[in-house]
PDB file of C-alpha atoms in Angstrom:
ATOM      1  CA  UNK A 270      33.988  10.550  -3.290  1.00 41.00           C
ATOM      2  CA  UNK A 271      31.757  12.605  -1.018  1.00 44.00           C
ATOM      3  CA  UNK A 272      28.919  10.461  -0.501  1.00 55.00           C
ATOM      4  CA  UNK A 273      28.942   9.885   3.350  1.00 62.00           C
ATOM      5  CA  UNK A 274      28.507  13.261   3.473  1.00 68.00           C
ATOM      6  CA  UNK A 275      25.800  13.116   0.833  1.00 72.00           C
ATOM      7  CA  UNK A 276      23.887  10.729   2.681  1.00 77.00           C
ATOM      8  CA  UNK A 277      23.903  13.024   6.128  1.00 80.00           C
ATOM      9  CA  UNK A 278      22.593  15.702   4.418  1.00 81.00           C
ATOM     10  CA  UNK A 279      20.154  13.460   2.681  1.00 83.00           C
ATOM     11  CA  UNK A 280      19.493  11.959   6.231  1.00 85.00           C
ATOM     12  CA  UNK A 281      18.793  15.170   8.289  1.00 86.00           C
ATOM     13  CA  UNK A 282      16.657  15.996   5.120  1.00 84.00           C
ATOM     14  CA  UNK A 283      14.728  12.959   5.722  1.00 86.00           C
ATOM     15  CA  UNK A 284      14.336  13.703   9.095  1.00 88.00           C
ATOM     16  CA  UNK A 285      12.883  16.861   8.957  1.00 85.00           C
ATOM     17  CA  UNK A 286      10.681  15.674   6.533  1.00 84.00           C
ATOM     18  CA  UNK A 287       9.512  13.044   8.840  1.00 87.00           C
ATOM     19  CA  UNK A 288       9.419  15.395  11.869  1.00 86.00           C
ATOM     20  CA  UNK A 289       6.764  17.228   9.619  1.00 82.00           C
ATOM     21  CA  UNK A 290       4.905  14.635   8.386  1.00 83.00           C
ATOM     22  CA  UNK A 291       4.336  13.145  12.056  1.00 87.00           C
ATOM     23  CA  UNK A 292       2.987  16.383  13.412  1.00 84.00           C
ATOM     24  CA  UNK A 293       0.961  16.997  10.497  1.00 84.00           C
ATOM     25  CA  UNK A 294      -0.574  13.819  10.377  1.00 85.00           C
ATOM     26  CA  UNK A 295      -1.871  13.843  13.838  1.00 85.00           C
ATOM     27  CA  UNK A 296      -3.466  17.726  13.512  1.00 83.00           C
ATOM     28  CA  UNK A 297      -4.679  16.314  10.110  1.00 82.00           C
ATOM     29  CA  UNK A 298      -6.537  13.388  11.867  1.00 84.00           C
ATOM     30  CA  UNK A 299      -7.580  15.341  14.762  1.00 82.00           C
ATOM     31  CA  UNK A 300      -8.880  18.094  12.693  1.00 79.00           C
ATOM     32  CA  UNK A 301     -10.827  16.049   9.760  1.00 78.00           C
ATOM     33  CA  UNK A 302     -12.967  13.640  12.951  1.00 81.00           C
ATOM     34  CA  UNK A 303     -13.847  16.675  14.403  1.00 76.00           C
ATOM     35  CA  UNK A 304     -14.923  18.433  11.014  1.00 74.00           C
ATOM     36  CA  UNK A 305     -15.911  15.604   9.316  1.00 75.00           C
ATOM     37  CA  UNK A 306     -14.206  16.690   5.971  1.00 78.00           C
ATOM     38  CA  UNK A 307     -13.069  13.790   3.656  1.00 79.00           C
ATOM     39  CA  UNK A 308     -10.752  15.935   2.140  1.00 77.00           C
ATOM     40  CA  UNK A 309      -8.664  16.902   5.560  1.00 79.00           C
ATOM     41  CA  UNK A 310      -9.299  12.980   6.197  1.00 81.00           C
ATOM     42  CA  UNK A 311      -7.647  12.520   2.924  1.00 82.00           C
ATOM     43  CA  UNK A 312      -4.569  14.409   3.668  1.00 81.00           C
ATOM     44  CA  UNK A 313      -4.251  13.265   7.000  1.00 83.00           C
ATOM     45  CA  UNK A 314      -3.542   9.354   5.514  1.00 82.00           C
ATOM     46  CA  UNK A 315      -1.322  11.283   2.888  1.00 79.00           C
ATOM     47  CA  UNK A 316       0.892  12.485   5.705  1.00 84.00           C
ATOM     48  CA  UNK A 317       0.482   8.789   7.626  1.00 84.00           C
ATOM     49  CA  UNK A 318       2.151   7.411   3.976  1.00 82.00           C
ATOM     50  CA  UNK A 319       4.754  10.059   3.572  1.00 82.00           C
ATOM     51  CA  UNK A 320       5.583   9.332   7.338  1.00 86.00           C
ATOM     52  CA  UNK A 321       6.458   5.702   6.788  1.00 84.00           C
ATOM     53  CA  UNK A 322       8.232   6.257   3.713  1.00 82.00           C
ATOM     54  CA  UNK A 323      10.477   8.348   5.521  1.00 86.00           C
ATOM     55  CA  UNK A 324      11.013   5.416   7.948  1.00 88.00           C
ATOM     56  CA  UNK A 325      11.734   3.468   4.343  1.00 86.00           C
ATOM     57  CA  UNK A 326      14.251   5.827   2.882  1.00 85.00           C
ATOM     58  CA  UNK A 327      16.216   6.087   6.300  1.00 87.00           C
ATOM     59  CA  UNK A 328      16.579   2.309   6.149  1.00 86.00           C
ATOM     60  CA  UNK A 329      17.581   2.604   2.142  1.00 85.00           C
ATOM     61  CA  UNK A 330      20.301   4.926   3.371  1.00 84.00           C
ATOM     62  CA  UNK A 331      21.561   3.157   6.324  1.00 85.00           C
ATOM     63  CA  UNK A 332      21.701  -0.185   4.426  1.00 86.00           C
ATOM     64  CA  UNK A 333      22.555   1.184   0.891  1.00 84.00           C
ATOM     65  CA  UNK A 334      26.034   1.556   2.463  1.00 83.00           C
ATOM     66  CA  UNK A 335      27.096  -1.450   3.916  1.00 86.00           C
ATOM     67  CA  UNK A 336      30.074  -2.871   2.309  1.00 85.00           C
ATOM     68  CA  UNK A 337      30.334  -6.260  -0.118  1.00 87.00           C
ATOM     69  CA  UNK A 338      31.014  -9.182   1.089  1.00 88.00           C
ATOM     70  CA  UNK A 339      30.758 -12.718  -0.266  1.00 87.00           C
ATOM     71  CA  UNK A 340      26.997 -13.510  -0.714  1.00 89.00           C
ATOM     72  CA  UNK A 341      27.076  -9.796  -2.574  1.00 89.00           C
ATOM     73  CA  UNK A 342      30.343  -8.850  -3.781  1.00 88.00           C
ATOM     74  CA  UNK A 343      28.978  -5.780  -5.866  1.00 88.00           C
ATOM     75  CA  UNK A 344      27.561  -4.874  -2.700  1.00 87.00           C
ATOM     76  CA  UNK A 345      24.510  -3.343  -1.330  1.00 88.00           C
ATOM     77  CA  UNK A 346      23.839  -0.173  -3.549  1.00 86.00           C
ATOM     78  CA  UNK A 347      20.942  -1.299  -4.793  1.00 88.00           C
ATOM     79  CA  UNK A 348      18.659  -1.337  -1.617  1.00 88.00           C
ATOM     80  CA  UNK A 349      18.532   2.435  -1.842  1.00 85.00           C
ATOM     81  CA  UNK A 350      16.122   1.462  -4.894  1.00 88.00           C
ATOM     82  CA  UNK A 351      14.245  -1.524  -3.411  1.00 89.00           C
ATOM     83  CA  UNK A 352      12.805   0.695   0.209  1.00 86.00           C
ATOM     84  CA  UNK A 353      12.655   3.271  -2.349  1.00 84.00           C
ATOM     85  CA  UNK A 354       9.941   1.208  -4.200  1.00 88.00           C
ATOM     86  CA  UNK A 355       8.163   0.007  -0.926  1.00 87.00           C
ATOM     87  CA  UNK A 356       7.884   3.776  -0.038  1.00 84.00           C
ATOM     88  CA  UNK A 357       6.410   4.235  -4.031  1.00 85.00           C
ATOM     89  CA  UNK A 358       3.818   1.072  -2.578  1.00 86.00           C
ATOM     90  CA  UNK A 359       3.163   2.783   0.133  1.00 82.00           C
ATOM     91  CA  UNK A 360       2.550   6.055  -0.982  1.00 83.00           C
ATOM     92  CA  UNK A 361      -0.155   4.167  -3.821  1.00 84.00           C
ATOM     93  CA  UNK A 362      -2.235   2.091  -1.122  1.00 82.00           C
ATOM     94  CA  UNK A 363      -1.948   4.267   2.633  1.00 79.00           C
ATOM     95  CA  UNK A 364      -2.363   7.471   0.858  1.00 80.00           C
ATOM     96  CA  UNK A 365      -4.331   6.988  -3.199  1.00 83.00           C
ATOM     97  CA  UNK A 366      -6.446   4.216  -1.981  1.00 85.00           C
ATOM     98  CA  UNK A 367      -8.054   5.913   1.171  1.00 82.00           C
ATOM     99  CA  UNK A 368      -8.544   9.291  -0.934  1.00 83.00           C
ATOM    100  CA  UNK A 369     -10.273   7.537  -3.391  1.00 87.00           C
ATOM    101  CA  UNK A 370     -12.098   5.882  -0.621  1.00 85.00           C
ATOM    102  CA  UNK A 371     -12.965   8.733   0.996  1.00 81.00           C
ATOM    103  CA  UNK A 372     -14.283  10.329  -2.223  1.00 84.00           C
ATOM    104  CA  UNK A 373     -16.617   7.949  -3.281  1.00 87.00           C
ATOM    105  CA  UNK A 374     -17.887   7.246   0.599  1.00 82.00           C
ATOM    106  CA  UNK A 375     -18.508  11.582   0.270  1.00 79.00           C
ATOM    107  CA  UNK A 376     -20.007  11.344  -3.233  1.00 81.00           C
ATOM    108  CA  UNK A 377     -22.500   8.316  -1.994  1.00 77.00           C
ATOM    109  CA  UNK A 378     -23.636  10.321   0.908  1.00 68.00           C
ATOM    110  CA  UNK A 379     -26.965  12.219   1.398  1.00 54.00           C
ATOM    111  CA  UNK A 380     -26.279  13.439   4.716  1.00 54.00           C
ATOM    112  CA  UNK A 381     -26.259  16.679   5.376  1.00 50.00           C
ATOM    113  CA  UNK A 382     -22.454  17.776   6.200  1.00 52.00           C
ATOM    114  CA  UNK A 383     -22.054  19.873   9.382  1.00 54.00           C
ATOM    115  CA  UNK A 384     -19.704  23.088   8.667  1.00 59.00           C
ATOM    116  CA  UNK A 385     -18.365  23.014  12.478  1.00 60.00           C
ATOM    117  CA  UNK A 386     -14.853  22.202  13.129  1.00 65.00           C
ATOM    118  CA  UNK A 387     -13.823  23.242   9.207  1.00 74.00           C
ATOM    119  CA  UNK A 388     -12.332  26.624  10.410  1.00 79.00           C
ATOM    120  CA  UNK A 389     -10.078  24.745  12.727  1.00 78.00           C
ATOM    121  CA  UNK A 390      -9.400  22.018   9.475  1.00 80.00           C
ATOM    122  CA  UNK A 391      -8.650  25.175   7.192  1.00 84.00           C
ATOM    123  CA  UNK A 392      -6.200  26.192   9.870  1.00 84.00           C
ATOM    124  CA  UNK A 393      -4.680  22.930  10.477  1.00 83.00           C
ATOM    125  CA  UNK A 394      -4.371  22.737   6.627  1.00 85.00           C
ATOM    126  CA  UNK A 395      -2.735  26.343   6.439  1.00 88.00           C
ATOM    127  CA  UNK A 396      -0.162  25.266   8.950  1.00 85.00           C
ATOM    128  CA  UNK A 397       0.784  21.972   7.087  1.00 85.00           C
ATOM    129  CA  UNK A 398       1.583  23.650   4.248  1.00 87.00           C
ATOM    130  CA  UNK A 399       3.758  25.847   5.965  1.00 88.00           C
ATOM    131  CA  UNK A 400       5.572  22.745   7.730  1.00 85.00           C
ATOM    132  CA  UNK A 401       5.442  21.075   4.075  1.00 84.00           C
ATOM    133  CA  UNK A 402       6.781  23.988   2.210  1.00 87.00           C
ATOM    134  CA  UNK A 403       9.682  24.611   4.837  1.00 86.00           C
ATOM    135  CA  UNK A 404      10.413  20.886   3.874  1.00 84.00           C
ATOM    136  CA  UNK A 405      10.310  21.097   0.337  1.00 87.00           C
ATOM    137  CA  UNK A 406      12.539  24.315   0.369  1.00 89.00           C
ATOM    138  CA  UNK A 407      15.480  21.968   2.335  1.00 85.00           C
ATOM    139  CA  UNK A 408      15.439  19.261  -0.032  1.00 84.00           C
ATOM    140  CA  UNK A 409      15.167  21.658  -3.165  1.00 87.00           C
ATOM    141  CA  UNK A 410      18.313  23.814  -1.765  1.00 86.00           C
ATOM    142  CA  UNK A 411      20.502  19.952  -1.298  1.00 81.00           C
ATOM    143  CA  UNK A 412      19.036  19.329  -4.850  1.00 81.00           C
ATOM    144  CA  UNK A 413      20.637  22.543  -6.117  1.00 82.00           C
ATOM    145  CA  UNK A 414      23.632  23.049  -4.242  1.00 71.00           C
ATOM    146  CA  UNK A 415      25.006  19.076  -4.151  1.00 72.00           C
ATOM    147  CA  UNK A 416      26.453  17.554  -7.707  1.00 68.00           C
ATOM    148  CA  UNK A 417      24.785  13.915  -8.143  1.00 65.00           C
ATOM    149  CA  UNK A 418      22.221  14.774  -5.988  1.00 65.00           C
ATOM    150  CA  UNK A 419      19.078  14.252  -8.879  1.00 68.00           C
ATOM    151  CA  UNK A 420      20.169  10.649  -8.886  1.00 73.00           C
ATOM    152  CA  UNK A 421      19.430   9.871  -4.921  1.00 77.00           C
ATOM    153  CA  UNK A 422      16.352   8.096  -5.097  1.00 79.00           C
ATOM    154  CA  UNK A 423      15.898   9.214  -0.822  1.00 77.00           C
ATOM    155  CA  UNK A 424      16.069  12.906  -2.050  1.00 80.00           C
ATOM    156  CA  UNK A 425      14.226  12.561  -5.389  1.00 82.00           C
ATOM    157  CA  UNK A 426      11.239  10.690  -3.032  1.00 81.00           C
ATOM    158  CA  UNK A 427      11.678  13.331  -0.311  1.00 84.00           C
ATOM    159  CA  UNK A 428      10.621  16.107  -3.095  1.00 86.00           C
ATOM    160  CA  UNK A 429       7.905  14.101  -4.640  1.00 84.00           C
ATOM    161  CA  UNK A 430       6.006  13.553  -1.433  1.00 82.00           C
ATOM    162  CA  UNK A 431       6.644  17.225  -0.246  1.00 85.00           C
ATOM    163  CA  UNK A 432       5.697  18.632  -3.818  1.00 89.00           C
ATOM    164  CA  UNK A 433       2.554  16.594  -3.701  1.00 87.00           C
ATOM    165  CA  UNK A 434       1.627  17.578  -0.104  1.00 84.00           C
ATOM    166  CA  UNK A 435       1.730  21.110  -0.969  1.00 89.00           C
ATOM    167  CA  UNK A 436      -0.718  20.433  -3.985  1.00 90.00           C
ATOM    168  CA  UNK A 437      -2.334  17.968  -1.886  1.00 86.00           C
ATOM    169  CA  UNK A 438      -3.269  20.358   0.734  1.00 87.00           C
ATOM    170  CA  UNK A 439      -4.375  23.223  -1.844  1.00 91.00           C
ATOM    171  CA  UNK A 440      -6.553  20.869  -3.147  1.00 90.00           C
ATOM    172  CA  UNK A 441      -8.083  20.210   0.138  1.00 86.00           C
ATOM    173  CA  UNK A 442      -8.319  23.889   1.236  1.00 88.00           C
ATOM    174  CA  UNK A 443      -9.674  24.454  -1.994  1.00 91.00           C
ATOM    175  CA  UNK A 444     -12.365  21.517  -1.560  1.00 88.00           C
ATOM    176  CA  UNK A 445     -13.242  22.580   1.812  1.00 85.00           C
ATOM    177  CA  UNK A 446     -14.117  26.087   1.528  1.00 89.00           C
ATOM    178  CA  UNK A 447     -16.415  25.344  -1.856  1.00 89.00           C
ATOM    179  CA  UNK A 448     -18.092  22.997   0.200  1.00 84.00           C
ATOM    180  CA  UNK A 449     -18.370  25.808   2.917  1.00 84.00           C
ATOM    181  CA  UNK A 450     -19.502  28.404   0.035  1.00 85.00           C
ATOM    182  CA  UNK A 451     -22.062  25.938  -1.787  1.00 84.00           C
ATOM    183  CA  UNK A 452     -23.223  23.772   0.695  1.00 80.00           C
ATOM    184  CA  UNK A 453     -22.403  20.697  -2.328  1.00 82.00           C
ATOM    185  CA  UNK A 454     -20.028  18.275  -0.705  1.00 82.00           C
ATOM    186  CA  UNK A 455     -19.438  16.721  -4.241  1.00 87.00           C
ATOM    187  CA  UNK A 456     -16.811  19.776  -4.128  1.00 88.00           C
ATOM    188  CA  UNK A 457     -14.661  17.923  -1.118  1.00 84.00           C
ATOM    189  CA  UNK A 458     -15.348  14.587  -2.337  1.00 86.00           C
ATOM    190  CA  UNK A 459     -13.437  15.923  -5.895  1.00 90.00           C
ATOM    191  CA  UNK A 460     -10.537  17.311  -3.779  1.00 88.00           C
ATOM    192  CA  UNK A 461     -10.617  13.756  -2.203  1.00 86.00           C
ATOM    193  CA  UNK A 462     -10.456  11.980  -5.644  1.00 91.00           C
ATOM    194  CA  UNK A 463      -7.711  14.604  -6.720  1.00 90.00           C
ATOM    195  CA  UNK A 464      -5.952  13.753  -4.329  1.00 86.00           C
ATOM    196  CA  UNK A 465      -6.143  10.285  -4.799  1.00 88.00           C
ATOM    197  CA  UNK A 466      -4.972  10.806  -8.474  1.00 91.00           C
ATOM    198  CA  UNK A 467      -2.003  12.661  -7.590  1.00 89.00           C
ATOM    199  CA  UNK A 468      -0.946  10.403  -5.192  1.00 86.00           C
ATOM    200  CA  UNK A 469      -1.223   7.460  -7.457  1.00 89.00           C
ATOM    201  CA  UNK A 470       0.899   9.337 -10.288  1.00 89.00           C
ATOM    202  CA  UNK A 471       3.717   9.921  -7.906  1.00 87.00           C
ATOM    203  CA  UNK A 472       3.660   6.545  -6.713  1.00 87.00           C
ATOM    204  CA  UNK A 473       4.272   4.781 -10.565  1.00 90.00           C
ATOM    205  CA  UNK A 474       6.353   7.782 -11.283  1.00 88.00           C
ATOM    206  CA  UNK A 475       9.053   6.336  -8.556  1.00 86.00           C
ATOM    207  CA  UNK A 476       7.722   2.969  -8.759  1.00 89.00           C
ATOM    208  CA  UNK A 477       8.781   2.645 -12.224  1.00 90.00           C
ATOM    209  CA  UNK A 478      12.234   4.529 -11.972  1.00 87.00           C
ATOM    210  CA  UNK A 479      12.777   2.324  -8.260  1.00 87.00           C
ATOM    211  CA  UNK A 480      12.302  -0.982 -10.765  1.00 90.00           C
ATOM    212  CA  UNK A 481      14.512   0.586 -13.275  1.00 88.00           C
ATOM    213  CA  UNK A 482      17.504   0.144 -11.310  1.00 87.00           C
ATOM    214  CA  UNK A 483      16.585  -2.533  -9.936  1.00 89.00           C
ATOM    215  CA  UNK A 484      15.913  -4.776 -12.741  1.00 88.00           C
ATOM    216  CA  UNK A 485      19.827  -3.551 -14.112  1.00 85.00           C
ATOM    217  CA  UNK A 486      19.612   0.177 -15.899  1.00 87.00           C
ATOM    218  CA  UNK A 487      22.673   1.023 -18.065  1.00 88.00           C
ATOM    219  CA  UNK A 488      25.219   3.536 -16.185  1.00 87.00           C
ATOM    220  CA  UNK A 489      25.107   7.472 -17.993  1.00 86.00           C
ATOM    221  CA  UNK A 490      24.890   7.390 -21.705  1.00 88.00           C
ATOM    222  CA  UNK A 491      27.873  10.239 -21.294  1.00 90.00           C
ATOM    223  CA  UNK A 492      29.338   7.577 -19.550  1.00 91.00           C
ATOM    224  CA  UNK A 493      29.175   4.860 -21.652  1.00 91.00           C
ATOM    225  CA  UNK A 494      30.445   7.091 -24.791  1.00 92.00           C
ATOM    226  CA  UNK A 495      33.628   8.339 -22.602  1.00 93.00           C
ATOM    227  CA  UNK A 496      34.729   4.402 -22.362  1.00 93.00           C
ATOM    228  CA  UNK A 497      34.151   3.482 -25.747  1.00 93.00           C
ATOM    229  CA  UNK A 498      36.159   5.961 -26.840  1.00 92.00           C
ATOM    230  CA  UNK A 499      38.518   5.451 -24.620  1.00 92.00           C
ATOM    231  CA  UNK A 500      38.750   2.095 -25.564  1.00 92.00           C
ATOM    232  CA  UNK A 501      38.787   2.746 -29.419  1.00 90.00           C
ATOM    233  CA  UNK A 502      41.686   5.483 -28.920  1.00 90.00           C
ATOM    234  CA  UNK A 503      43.502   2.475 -27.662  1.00 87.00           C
ATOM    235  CA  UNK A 504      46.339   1.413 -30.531  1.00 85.00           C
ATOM    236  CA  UNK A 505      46.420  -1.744 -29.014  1.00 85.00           C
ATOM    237  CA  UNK A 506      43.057  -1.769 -29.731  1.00 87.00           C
ATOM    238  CA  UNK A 507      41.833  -3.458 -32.912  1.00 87.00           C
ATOM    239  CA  UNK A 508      37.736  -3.206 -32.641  1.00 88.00           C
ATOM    240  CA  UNK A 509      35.401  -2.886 -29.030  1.00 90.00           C
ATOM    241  CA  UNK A 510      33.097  -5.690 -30.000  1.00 89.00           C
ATOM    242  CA  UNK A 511      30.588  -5.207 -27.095  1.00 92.00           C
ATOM    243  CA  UNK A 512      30.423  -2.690 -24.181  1.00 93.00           C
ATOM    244  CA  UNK A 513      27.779  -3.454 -21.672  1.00 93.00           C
ATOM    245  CA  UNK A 514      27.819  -1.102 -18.251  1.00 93.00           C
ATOM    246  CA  UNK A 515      24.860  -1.652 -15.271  1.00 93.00           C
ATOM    247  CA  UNK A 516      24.618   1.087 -12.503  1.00 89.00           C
ATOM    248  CA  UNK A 517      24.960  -0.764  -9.490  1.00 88.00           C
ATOM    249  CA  UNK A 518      24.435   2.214  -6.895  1.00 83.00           C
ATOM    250  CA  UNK A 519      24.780   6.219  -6.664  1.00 80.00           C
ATOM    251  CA  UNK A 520      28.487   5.734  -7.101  1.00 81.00           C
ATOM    252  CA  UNK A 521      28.735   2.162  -8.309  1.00 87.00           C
ATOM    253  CA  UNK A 522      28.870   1.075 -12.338  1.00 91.00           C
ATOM    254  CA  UNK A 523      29.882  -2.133 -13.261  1.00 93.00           C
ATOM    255  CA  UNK A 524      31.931  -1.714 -16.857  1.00 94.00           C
ATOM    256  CA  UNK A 525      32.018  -4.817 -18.643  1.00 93.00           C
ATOM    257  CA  UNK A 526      33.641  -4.677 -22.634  1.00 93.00           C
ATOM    258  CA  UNK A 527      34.829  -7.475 -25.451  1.00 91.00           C
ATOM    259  CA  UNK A 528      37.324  -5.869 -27.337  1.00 90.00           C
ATOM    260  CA  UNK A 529      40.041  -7.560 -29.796  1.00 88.00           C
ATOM    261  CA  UNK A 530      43.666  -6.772 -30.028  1.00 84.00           C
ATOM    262  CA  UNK A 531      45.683  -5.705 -32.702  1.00 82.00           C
ATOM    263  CA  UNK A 532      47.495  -8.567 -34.122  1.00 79.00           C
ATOM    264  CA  UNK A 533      50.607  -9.311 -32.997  1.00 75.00           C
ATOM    265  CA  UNK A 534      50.721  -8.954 -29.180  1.00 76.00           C
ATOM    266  CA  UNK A 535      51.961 -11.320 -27.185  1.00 76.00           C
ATOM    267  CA  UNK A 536      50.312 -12.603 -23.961  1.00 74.00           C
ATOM    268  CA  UNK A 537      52.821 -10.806 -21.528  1.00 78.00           C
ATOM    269  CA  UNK A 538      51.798  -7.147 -23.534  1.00 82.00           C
ATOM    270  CA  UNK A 539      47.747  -8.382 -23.150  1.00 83.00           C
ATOM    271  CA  UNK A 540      47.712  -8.132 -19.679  1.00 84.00           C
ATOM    272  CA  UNK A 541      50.177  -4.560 -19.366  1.00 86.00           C
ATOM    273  CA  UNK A 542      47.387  -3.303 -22.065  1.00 85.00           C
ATOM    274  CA  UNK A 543      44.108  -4.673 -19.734  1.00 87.00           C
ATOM    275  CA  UNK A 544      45.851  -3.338 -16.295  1.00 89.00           C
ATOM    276  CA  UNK A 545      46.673   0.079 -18.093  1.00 90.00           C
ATOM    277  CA  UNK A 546      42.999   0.805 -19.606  1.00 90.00           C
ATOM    278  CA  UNK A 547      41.200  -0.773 -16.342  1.00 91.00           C
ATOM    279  CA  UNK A 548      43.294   2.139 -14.584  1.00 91.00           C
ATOM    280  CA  UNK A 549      42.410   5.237 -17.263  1.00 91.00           C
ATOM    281  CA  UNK A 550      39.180   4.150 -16.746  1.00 92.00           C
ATOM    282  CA  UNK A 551      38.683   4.022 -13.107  1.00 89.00           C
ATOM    283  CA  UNK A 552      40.803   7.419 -13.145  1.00 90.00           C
ATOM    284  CA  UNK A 553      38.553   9.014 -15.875  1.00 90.00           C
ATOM    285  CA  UNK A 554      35.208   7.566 -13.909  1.00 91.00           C
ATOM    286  CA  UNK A 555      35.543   6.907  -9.988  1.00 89.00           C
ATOM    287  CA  UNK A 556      31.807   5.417 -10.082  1.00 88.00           C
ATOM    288  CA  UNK A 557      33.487   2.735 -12.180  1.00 90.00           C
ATOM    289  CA  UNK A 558      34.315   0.486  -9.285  1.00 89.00           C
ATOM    290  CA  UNK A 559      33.992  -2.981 -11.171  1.00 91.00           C
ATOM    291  CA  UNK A 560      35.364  -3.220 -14.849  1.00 92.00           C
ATOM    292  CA  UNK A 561      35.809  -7.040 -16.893  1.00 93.00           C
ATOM    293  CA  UNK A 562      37.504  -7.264 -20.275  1.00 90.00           C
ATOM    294  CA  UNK A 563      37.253 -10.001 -22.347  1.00 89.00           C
ATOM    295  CA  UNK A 564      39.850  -9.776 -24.612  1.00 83.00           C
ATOM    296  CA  UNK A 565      40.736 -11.507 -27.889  1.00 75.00           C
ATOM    297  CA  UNK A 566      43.505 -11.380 -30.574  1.00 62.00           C
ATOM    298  CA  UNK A 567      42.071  -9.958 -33.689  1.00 55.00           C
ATOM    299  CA  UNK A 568      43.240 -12.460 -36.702  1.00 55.00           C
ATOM    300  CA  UNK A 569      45.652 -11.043 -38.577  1.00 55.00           C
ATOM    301  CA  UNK A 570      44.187  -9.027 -41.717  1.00 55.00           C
ATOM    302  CA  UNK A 571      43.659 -10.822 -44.719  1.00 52.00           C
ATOM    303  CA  UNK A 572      42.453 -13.730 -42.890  1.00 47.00           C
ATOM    304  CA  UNK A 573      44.085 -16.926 -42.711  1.00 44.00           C
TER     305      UNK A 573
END
């Protein structure tokens, strides 16, 4: 399996998405006090939240990995999905709730907004979504060129956030100039609540697929097919009662199966037949690290 290497690529991908994120954020802040735009103010938390996601996912990654032991003996996988879901949190209350907060504070205010400072904001917002498209471009290439990669919850976050940005701060420009052009601040105040309802979309978007996994989500339907009939092209084989697989990380699916035999084999033959189809199935799928059989002699036909 090629996952180590995966996860570096995944890791410098997170990196430079944080790198970003952290210089944006600060230009963002700098820029929307000094203009007073609640739509640049908006985007600046945005960044803040993608920033300490990425802190999130690099944990997920580095702890994701560790290997079982016995308080977990189907090891760690599964944290990838848990700091995946705090960054899905996140995301919902540093970045939706302020928008919408700063929305509603624009929409309830009479005061007249000064225009000074919004050419520097407009600039600051042009170079973010440079930064933010340079970002997005990375992890779309690793999404393209690496097989498996769709199922990394790190990368799949990575692309949300960025994809969101880059609407995020369209929205904003958009809101911004309007606001320049008609003098109406209910124009940035909009941005600020369209923001807001982006951000809160992604967040249940990987909120829900982060509690998915982590509440036990069946391995690959093609998956699950390819054992059972593996299992029924067994002669040995007399029926496959139950099949029941969990994905337990990227590369991790716990195969679990009640089958009955064919009458007439005797206890020595049972276990050659469970040791030979555990094998053809960890050779067909390497993700399927942890298989159980139950087996059970099938009566003999015509009942007794």
């Amino acid at each position: 399996m090629k996952r180590p290497e995966s996860d570096r690529k995944t890791r410098v991908t997170v990196l430079v998405a944080l790198g970003a994120n952290l210089v944006i954020a600060a230009a963002k802040g700098v820029g929307g006090l000094l203009s007073g735009s609640p739509a640049l103010l908006s985007e600046a938390a945005h960044s803040v939240a993608d920033s300490v996601n990425e802190v999130f996912l690099l944990a997920a990654l580095r702890r994701s990995r560790r290997p079982p032991d016995a308080r977990h003996p189907f090891g760690y996988g599964k944290e990838r999905y848990f700091w995946s879901l705090l960054a899905a949190v996140g995301i919902f209350v540093v970045g939706g709730c302020f928008s919408f907060f700063q929305g509603f504070e624009a929409l309830g205010s009479h005061e007249r907004q000064s225009h000074e400072g919004y050419t520097v904001g407009l600039i600051v917002l042009g170079v973010a979504l440079l930064a933010e498209g340079a970002s997005l471009v990375r992890a779309l290439l690793q999404l393209r060129g690496e097989k498996g990669a769709a199922r990394d919850p790190a990368l799949r976050t990575v692309i949300a956030e960025d994809s969101t940005a880059v609407l995020g701060v369209l929205l904003a420009m958009a809101g911004m100039v309007l606001h320049m052009v008609t003098g109406d601040v209910v124009w940035e105040a909009s941005a600020s609540l369209g923001i807001g309802l982006l951000l809160v979309y992604v967040a249940f978007r990987l909120g829900k697929d982060a509690r998915d996994r982590l509440i036990g989500e069946s391995a690959d339907p093609e998956l699950r097919r390819g054992v059972e009939e593996l299992l029924t092209s067994q002669d040995e084989i007399d029926n496959v009662a139950a099949l029941f697989t969990m994905g337990l990380g990227l590369d991790s699916v716990l195969v679990a199966a009640r089958i009955d035999l064919a009458p007439g084999i005797d206890s020595e033959e049972v276990e050659r037949v469970a040791v030979r189809i555990k094998r053809s199935i960890a050779g067909s799928w390497p993700e399927a690290e942890h298989v159980f059989l139950d087996i059970t002699n099938a009566p003999p036909r015509g009942g007794v």
